[in-house]
XYZ file of C-alpha atoms in Angstrom:
439
model
C 0.146 0.064 0.418
C 0.994 3.637 -0.581
C 2.576 4.910 2.696
C -0.227 6.016 5.219
C -0.471 7.183 8.854
C -3.559 6.450 10.699
C -4.334 10.231 11.291
C -4.805 9.989 7.230
C -6.687 6.655 7.183
C -8.758 7.879 10.053
C -9.536 11.409 7.704
C -10.019 9.189 4.822
C -12.289 6.653 6.695
C -14.446 9.255 9.255
C -12.835 7.366 11.558
C -11.039 8.104 15.061
C -7.272 7.232 16.373
C -7.052 5.208 19.025
C -2.805 4.909 19.309
C -0.354 6.781 17.550
C -1.623 8.997 14.910
C 1.918 9.403 13.487
C 2.211 5.579 13.132
C 2.422 4.678 8.972
C 1.169 1.693 7.136
C 3.259 0.876 4.436
C 2.564 -2.959 4.089
C -0.882 -4.630 2.363
C -4.121 -4.551 4.139
C -5.174 -7.927 5.351
C -7.873 -10.122 7.218
C -5.957 -13.187 8.390
C -4.688 -12.488 11.716
C -2.688 -15.752 11.641
C -0.612 -14.189 8.332
C 0.285 -10.815 9.560
C 1.856 -8.636 7.135
C 5.296 -6.533 8.152
C 4.088 -2.584 8.447
C 0.646 -3.570 7.143
C -3.169 -3.138 8.485
C -5.198 -5.869 9.969
C -9.041 -5.138 9.167
C -10.759 -6.765 12.357
C -14.056 -8.361 11.462
C -16.910 -9.102 13.892
C -18.072 -12.540 12.462
C -21.359 -14.421 13.923
C -18.724 -17.002 14.904
C -15.435 -15.213 15.151
C -14.370 -11.287 16.339
C -11.269 -10.348 14.504
C -10.435 -7.973 17.301
C -9.456 -10.530 19.456
C -6.334 -11.336 17.180
C -4.817 -8.254 16.722
C -1.619 -8.762 18.803
C 0.606 -9.608 16.352
C -0.710 -6.467 13.821
C 0.766 -3.549 13.349
C -1.929 -1.104 12.850
C -5.696 -2.239 13.129
C -9.168 -0.969 11.265
C -11.350 -2.299 13.437
C -14.767 -1.095 15.435
C -13.570 -0.930 18.473
C -10.497 -0.032 20.208
C -7.681 -2.968 20.406
C -4.262 -4.483 21.946
C -2.344 -2.393 18.981
C -2.599 1.434 17.652
C -6.391 1.281 15.899
C -8.539 3.361 13.545
C -12.032 2.754 14.828
C -14.776 3.437 12.433
C -18.557 2.229 12.333
C -18.544 -0.355 9.744
C -14.789 -1.768 8.878
C -16.405 -2.980 5.521
C -17.726 0.087 4.692
C -14.242 1.754 5.816
C -12.166 -0.973 3.694
C -13.882 0.302 0.334
C -13.284 4.311 1.294
C -9.364 3.577 1.869
C -9.258 1.585 -1.244
C -11.027 4.111 -3.409
C -8.634 6.791 -1.906
C -5.462 4.896 -2.476
C -6.668 4.119 -6.351
C -7.503 8.068 -6.650
C -4.007 8.458 -5.510
C -1.869 6.019 -7.360
C -4.647 6.680 -10.493
C -3.844 3.007 -12.398
C -6.013 1.948 -15.504
C -8.449 -0.126 -13.551
C -9.369 -3.588 -15.936
C -12.339 -5.368 -14.590
C -14.017 -8.623 -15.217
C -17.311 -10.447 -14.729
C -20.068 -12.837 -15.855
C -21.400 -15.839 -14.444
C -18.604 -17.915 -15.197
C -14.747 -18.489 -16.454
C -14.296 -14.638 -14.324
C -11.195 -16.120 -12.463
C -9.487 -17.881 -15.478
C -10.028 -14.886 -17.808
C -8.292 -12.714 -14.715
C -5.504 -14.948 -14.674
C -4.644 -14.639 -18.769
C -5.184 -11.018 -18.474
C -2.968 -10.425 -15.446
C -0.418 -12.651 -17.453
C -0.271 -10.528 -20.489
C 0.131 -6.883 -18.331
C 3.407 -7.474 -16.615
C 3.737 -6.284 -13.343
C -0.169 -5.228 -12.816
C -2.058 -5.676 -9.506
C -4.364 -8.666 -9.737
C -7.119 -10.403 -7.888
C -5.516 -13.333 -6.451
C -7.983 -16.341 -6.291
C -11.904 -15.346 -6.551
C -11.183 -12.804 -3.933
C -14.022 -10.791 -5.761
C -16.403 -9.325 -3.182
C -16.628 -6.036 -1.222
C -13.624 -7.410 0.929
C -11.304 -8.925 -1.838
C -11.558 -5.934 -4.340
C -10.717 -3.146 -1.902
C -7.803 -5.488 -0.473
C -6.549 -6.197 -3.713
C -6.135 -2.348 -4.748
C -4.792 -1.249 -1.453
C -2.102 -3.823 -2.765
C -1.353 -0.710 -5.165
C 2.109 1.389 -5.238
C 2.801 4.203 -6.990
C 4.759 2.642 -9.908
C 1.683 0.166 -10.828
C 0.068 1.345 -13.882
C -2.468 -1.447 -14.235
C -5.032 -2.640 -11.689
C -6.725 -5.904 -12.824
C -9.956 -7.026 -11.112
C -12.019 -9.915 -11.069
C -15.583 -8.494 -10.073
C -18.389 -10.798 -8.534
C -22.070 -9.913 -7.503
C -24.623 -11.783 -5.603
C -27.581 -9.355 -6.158
C -28.273 -6.235 -8.136
C -26.410 -3.474 -6.723
C -22.896 -5.423 -6.019
C -21.137 -4.247 -8.663
C -22.333 -0.887 -8.968
C -20.539 -0.725 -5.313
C -17.373 -2.053 -6.836
C -17.267 0.005 -9.517
C -17.606 2.672 -6.976
C -14.846 1.782 -5.079
C -12.326 1.546 -7.962
C -14.051 2.850 -11.272
C -13.111 0.529 -14.378
C -11.876 1.793 -17.558
C -12.322 -1.287 -19.227
C -14.808 -4.187 -18.587
C -15.361 -7.308 -19.760
C -18.638 -9.089 -19.222
C -18.148 -12.914 -20.098
C -21.562 -14.521 -19.849
C -24.912 -14.514 -17.893
C -25.553 -18.194 -16.902
C -27.458 -19.856 -14.158
C -24.323 -19.936 -11.482
C -25.933 -17.821 -8.336
C -29.407 -17.555 -10.363
C -31.026 -18.890 -6.440
C -29.534 -15.635 -5.150
C -30.606 -13.295 -8.003
C -33.588 -14.768 -8.828
C -33.848 -15.209 -12.387
C -31.661 -14.809 -15.520
C -32.840 -11.445 -15.788
C -31.912 -10.275 -12.942
C -28.196 -11.878 -13.367
C -28.391 -9.964 -16.611
C -29.323 -6.475 -14.937
C -26.493 -6.989 -12.316
C -23.742 -7.900 -14.527
C -24.773 -4.933 -16.569
C -23.866 -2.449 -13.869
C -20.181 -3.141 -14.949
C -20.347 -1.698 -18.530
C -22.551 0.678 -17.632
C -20.352 2.270 -14.635
C -17.940 3.056 -17.460
C -16.478 6.115 -18.894
C -17.620 7.610 -22.205
C -13.670 7.114 -23.368
C -13.702 3.387 -21.802
C -13.881 0.314 -23.440
C -16.696 -2.137 -23.070
C -15.434 -5.716 -24.227
C -18.800 -8.048 -24.290
C -19.599 -11.279 -25.257
C -20.577 -11.263 -28.989
C -22.352 -14.652 -28.555
C -24.519 -14.070 -25.382
C -27.205 -11.978 -26.622
C -28.084 -10.446 -22.991
C -24.526 -9.612 -22.911
C -24.376 -8.062 -26.431
C -27.473 -5.901 -25.746
C -25.730 -4.651 -22.314
C -25.823 -0.432 -22.600
C -22.816 1.281 -22.004
C -21.425 4.711 -22.530
C -18.027 3.305 -23.523
C -16.857 1.937 -26.812
C -17.381 -1.497 -27.632
C -15.214 -3.954 -28.558
C -16.795 -7.558 -28.772
C -15.105 -11.039 -28.243
C -16.307 -14.649 -29.462
C -16.946 -16.283 -32.381
C -19.169 -13.627 -33.946
C -16.407 -10.862 -32.617
C -14.070 -8.181 -33.144
C -11.619 -10.676 -31.518
C -12.102 -14.405 -32.538
C -10.427 -17.632 -32.908
C -10.091 -20.604 -35.513
C -8.993 -24.103 -36.303
C -9.092 -25.237 -32.921
C -7.222 -27.907 -32.216
C -6.657 -30.250 -28.650
C -4.038 -32.376 -27.501
C -3.735 -35.140 -25.706
C -4.566 -33.186 -22.481
C -7.682 -31.526 -23.998
C -4.863 -28.065 -24.264
C -6.059 -25.974 -26.884
C -4.130 -24.566 -29.889
C -5.692 -22.132 -32.020
C -5.380 -18.987 -33.989
C -6.504 -15.858 -32.379
C -7.468 -12.820 -34.453
C -8.294 -9.661 -34.852
C -8.432 -6.692 -37.480
C -7.617 -9.180 -39.847
C -4.274 -10.678 -38.402
C -4.126 -13.728 -36.880
C -1.725 -15.329 -34.514
C -1.192 -18.942 -32.825
C -1.965 -19.823 -29.395
C -1.322 -22.660 -27.686
C -2.715 -22.626 -24.105
C -1.589 -24.646 -21.010
C -4.590 -25.372 -19.430
C -6.863 -28.187 -20.051
C -10.328 -27.486 -21.881
C -11.660 -26.088 -24.832
C -13.791 -23.353 -22.975
C -10.082 -21.882 -22.163
C -10.310 -20.359 -25.575
C -13.218 -18.091 -24.636
C -11.825 -17.343 -21.727
C -8.157 -16.466 -23.472
C -9.948 -14.420 -26.150
C -11.697 -12.326 -23.296
C -8.635 -11.440 -21.922
C -7.120 -10.607 -25.294
C -9.795 -8.070 -26.042
C -9.208 -6.143 -22.608
C -5.438 -5.969 -23.269
C -6.012 -5.074 -26.967
C -8.177 -2.363 -25.575
C -5.384 -0.751 -23.875
C -2.621 -1.059 -26.313
C -1.138 -4.174 -26.011
C -0.476 -5.915 -29.330
C -1.651 -8.891 -30.809
C 1.959 -11.080 -31.376
C 2.556 -10.190 -28.127
C -0.679 -11.396 -26.638
C -0.324 -14.667 -28.554
C 3.024 -14.981 -27.127
C 2.322 -14.830 -23.395
C -1.211 -16.564 -23.017
C 0.825 -19.314 -25.132
C 3.229 -19.051 -21.655
C 0.244 -18.401 -18.661
C 0.296 -21.310 -15.849
C -2.407 -20.419 -14.068
C -1.698 -19.306 -10.312
C -5.264 -20.433 -9.364
C -5.192 -23.704 -8.158
C -8.212 -26.460 -8.471
C -9.047 -24.960 -11.926
C -8.724 -28.232 -14.367
C -5.599 -28.913 -12.837
C -4.594 -31.985 -14.888
C -2.069 -34.957 -12.969
C -1.023 -38.397 -13.763
C -0.326 -40.681 -11.323
C 2.415 -43.609 -11.341
C -0.079 -46.373 -12.371
C -1.502 -44.186 -15.221
C -4.266 -42.752 -13.862
C -5.385 -39.102 -14.569
C -6.946 -36.516 -12.017
C -8.680 -33.716 -13.073
C -9.016 -31.685 -9.933
C -11.639 -28.659 -10.888
C -12.932 -28.474 -7.402
C -12.615 -24.752 -7.282
C -16.346 -24.079 -8.123
C -19.463 -25.642 -10.160
C -22.408 -24.427 -12.376
C -24.326 -25.974 -14.642
C -22.277 -24.512 -17.682
C -18.919 -25.005 -16.128
C -19.817 -28.299 -15.580
C -20.655 -29.030 -19.025
C -17.290 -27.719 -20.264
C -15.340 -30.130 -17.495
C -17.561 -33.029 -19.009
C -16.178 -32.275 -22.054
C -12.383 -32.101 -21.477
C -12.679 -35.790 -19.311
C -14.194 -36.724 -22.627
C -11.566 -35.426 -24.613
C -8.880 -36.576 -22.488
C -10.033 -39.681 -21.505
C -10.899 -40.820 -25.604
C -7.377 -41.539 -26.193
C -6.743 -43.824 -23.061
C -7.629 -47.449 -22.487
C -9.043 -46.257 -19.380
C -12.708 -45.540 -18.580
C -13.871 -42.089 -18.017
C -14.922 -41.222 -14.127
C -16.853 -37.800 -12.975
C -17.181 -37.517 -9.623
C -19.734 -34.747 -9.092
C -20.720 -32.984 -6.206
C -23.232 -30.191 -5.403
C -23.504 -26.874 -7.634
C -24.333 -24.279 -4.817
C -26.703 -21.501 -5.074
C -29.083 -22.654 -7.940
C -32.078 -22.237 -5.807
C -35.239 -23.867 -6.794
C -33.582 -24.958 -9.994
C -30.713 -27.296 -7.872
C -32.682 -30.634 -8.690
C -33.113 -30.126 -12.371
C -29.940 -28.383 -13.163
C -27.830 -31.473 -11.279
C -30.266 -34.121 -13.339
C -29.358 -32.197 -16.985
C -25.546 -32.374 -15.957
C -26.155 -36.237 -15.315
C -28.294 -36.425 -18.730
C -25.037 -34.344 -20.605
C -22.437 -36.747 -19.361
C -24.301 -39.812 -20.211
C -25.029 -37.980 -23.915
C -20.882 -37.400 -24.031
C -20.477 -40.972 -22.878
C -18.858 -40.517 -19.642
C -18.444 -44.193 -18.330
C -18.692 -43.561 -14.805
C -20.784 -40.833 -12.681
C -20.242 -41.070 -9.088
C -22.582 -38.387 -7.274
C -21.573 -37.343 -4.104
C -23.970 -35.758 -1.328
C -27.821 -35.830 -1.729
C -27.976 -32.644 -3.755
C -25.869 -34.323 -6.626
C -27.982 -37.649 -6.755
C -30.220 -36.321 -9.290
C -27.410 -36.366 -11.417
C -27.939 -40.439 -11.659
C -25.502 -42.602 -11.361
C -23.635 -44.097 -8.297
C -24.971 -42.229 -5.545
C -22.894 -42.336 -2.587
C -23.830 -40.073 0.756
C -20.221 -38.526 1.672
C -17.115 -37.668 1.094
C -15.656 -40.484 3.097
C -18.100 -42.662 0.946
C -17.019 -41.402 -2.537
C -13.436 -42.360 -1.191
C -14.206 -45.779 -0.029
C -16.218 -46.158 -3.406
C -13.205 -45.220 -5.582
C -10.793 -47.312 -3.864
C -12.820 -50.021 -4.665
C -13.642 -49.760 -8.170
C -10.836 -47.284 -9.748
C -8.478 -48.783 -12.223
C -5.227 -47.771 -13.733
C -5.123 -45.899 -16.481
C -8.531 -44.431 -15.637
C -9.125 -40.877 -16.359
C -10.897 -39.064 -13.261
C -12.905 -35.644 -12.840
C -13.570 -34.372 -9.397
C -15.999 -31.509 -9.580
C -18.143 -29.291 -7.434
C -19.116 -26.209 -5.889
C -15.811 -25.059 -3.420
C -18.055 -25.859 -0.173
C -18.770 -29.282 -1.159
C -15.407 -29.943 -0.184
C -14.324 -32.349 -2.931
C -10.978 -30.948 -3.320
C -10.314 -33.555 -0.418
C -11.045 -36.568 -3.184
C -8.984 -34.801 -5.680
C -5.909 -34.802 -3.219
C -6.340 -38.198 -2.069
C -6.621 -39.244 -5.727
C -3.149 -37.697 -6.734
C -1.460 -39.623 -3.704
C 0.023 -42.168 -6.104
C 0.023 -45.474 -4.576
C -2.973 -44.323 -2.389
C -5.400 -46.830 -3.921
C -5.481 -50.938 -3.912
C -6.918 -52.119 -8.023
């Protein structure tokens, strides 16, 4: 973070200093007291089960709602104050802010975009909410030219709030899908929420919109529009998948084509890379450099189509970071593509897709049907909510591990996928321990 004294932080956030007002914060803001940052600012939040104020003992300085044992800026609401502080820092550094939103593909696209802009401050993982966005912005230093933000929304108004903290000059909307439809209530409300990003752009900004999604393509914006997709200004052709379903393709813009060879598995990565390329083009990057950098990206976000092979030949696809019907389809296609050239069977270990509301049961059933149409050999549905997917149903993770130990064979290809809260990353890690299973 740029250097700020507690007195300055209090002035920006409307707080009062309890302690030395001249104490200067130069490190990042953070929430986890177990990993304090030297010279940083611990943001103490009183949650339902844990009160951060009780864990401030190792902090250099604190932003909280009451005094602590360390120098503290006391504010009525630390979350609101965090946003105000981030807005101040963004205004002071004045980077070009680039934002990515959509129902799926946000994190991978953000990772690609960060790789296309060396030196950019970017969201880590999917820290894309009212805490993650300001925490990312507060990592800015005076020398940073770009701030790359993944922005998520759980309802109408959320993206407007995030855009007020860090006003984007370029904003990309990847798609409107069924992820979180249980929270939004309908696809129409989802589209309205995602549309807050292009609506917030300045007239001299650029809205990067998915030409293949009618709801996205129709989003109003005062900014110039640059589209991506099969029918977009930035597009692709000649997609070819290798034995691990990693795509090679030609990336095209304004009549020029450049070859890209991605290191991530799944044909769906092509549109994510294309979206990132469009944002980079919008800020003046050149197509040859974009293609070259995309071909070198190793995604830093774990549990996203992470493919590994055990000593016995079994391949594990760990995609347990998150799940919705659209990403399930993409992952299942990658499973079949990888498994098609191998001697073993394709096995889909599928857990619950969260936040689908009343659409949950039919959505899981449809995913199961899609798996069978693709020719997936075995579907293992973990947890009652996932059982409508059909196949073999087990009650919990322990039962899934037992079933897999009894039934997996060398050279099988296994996809493990669910929403993060389902905890199937435990299954993926167990599978990746070579020799862990009897065959």
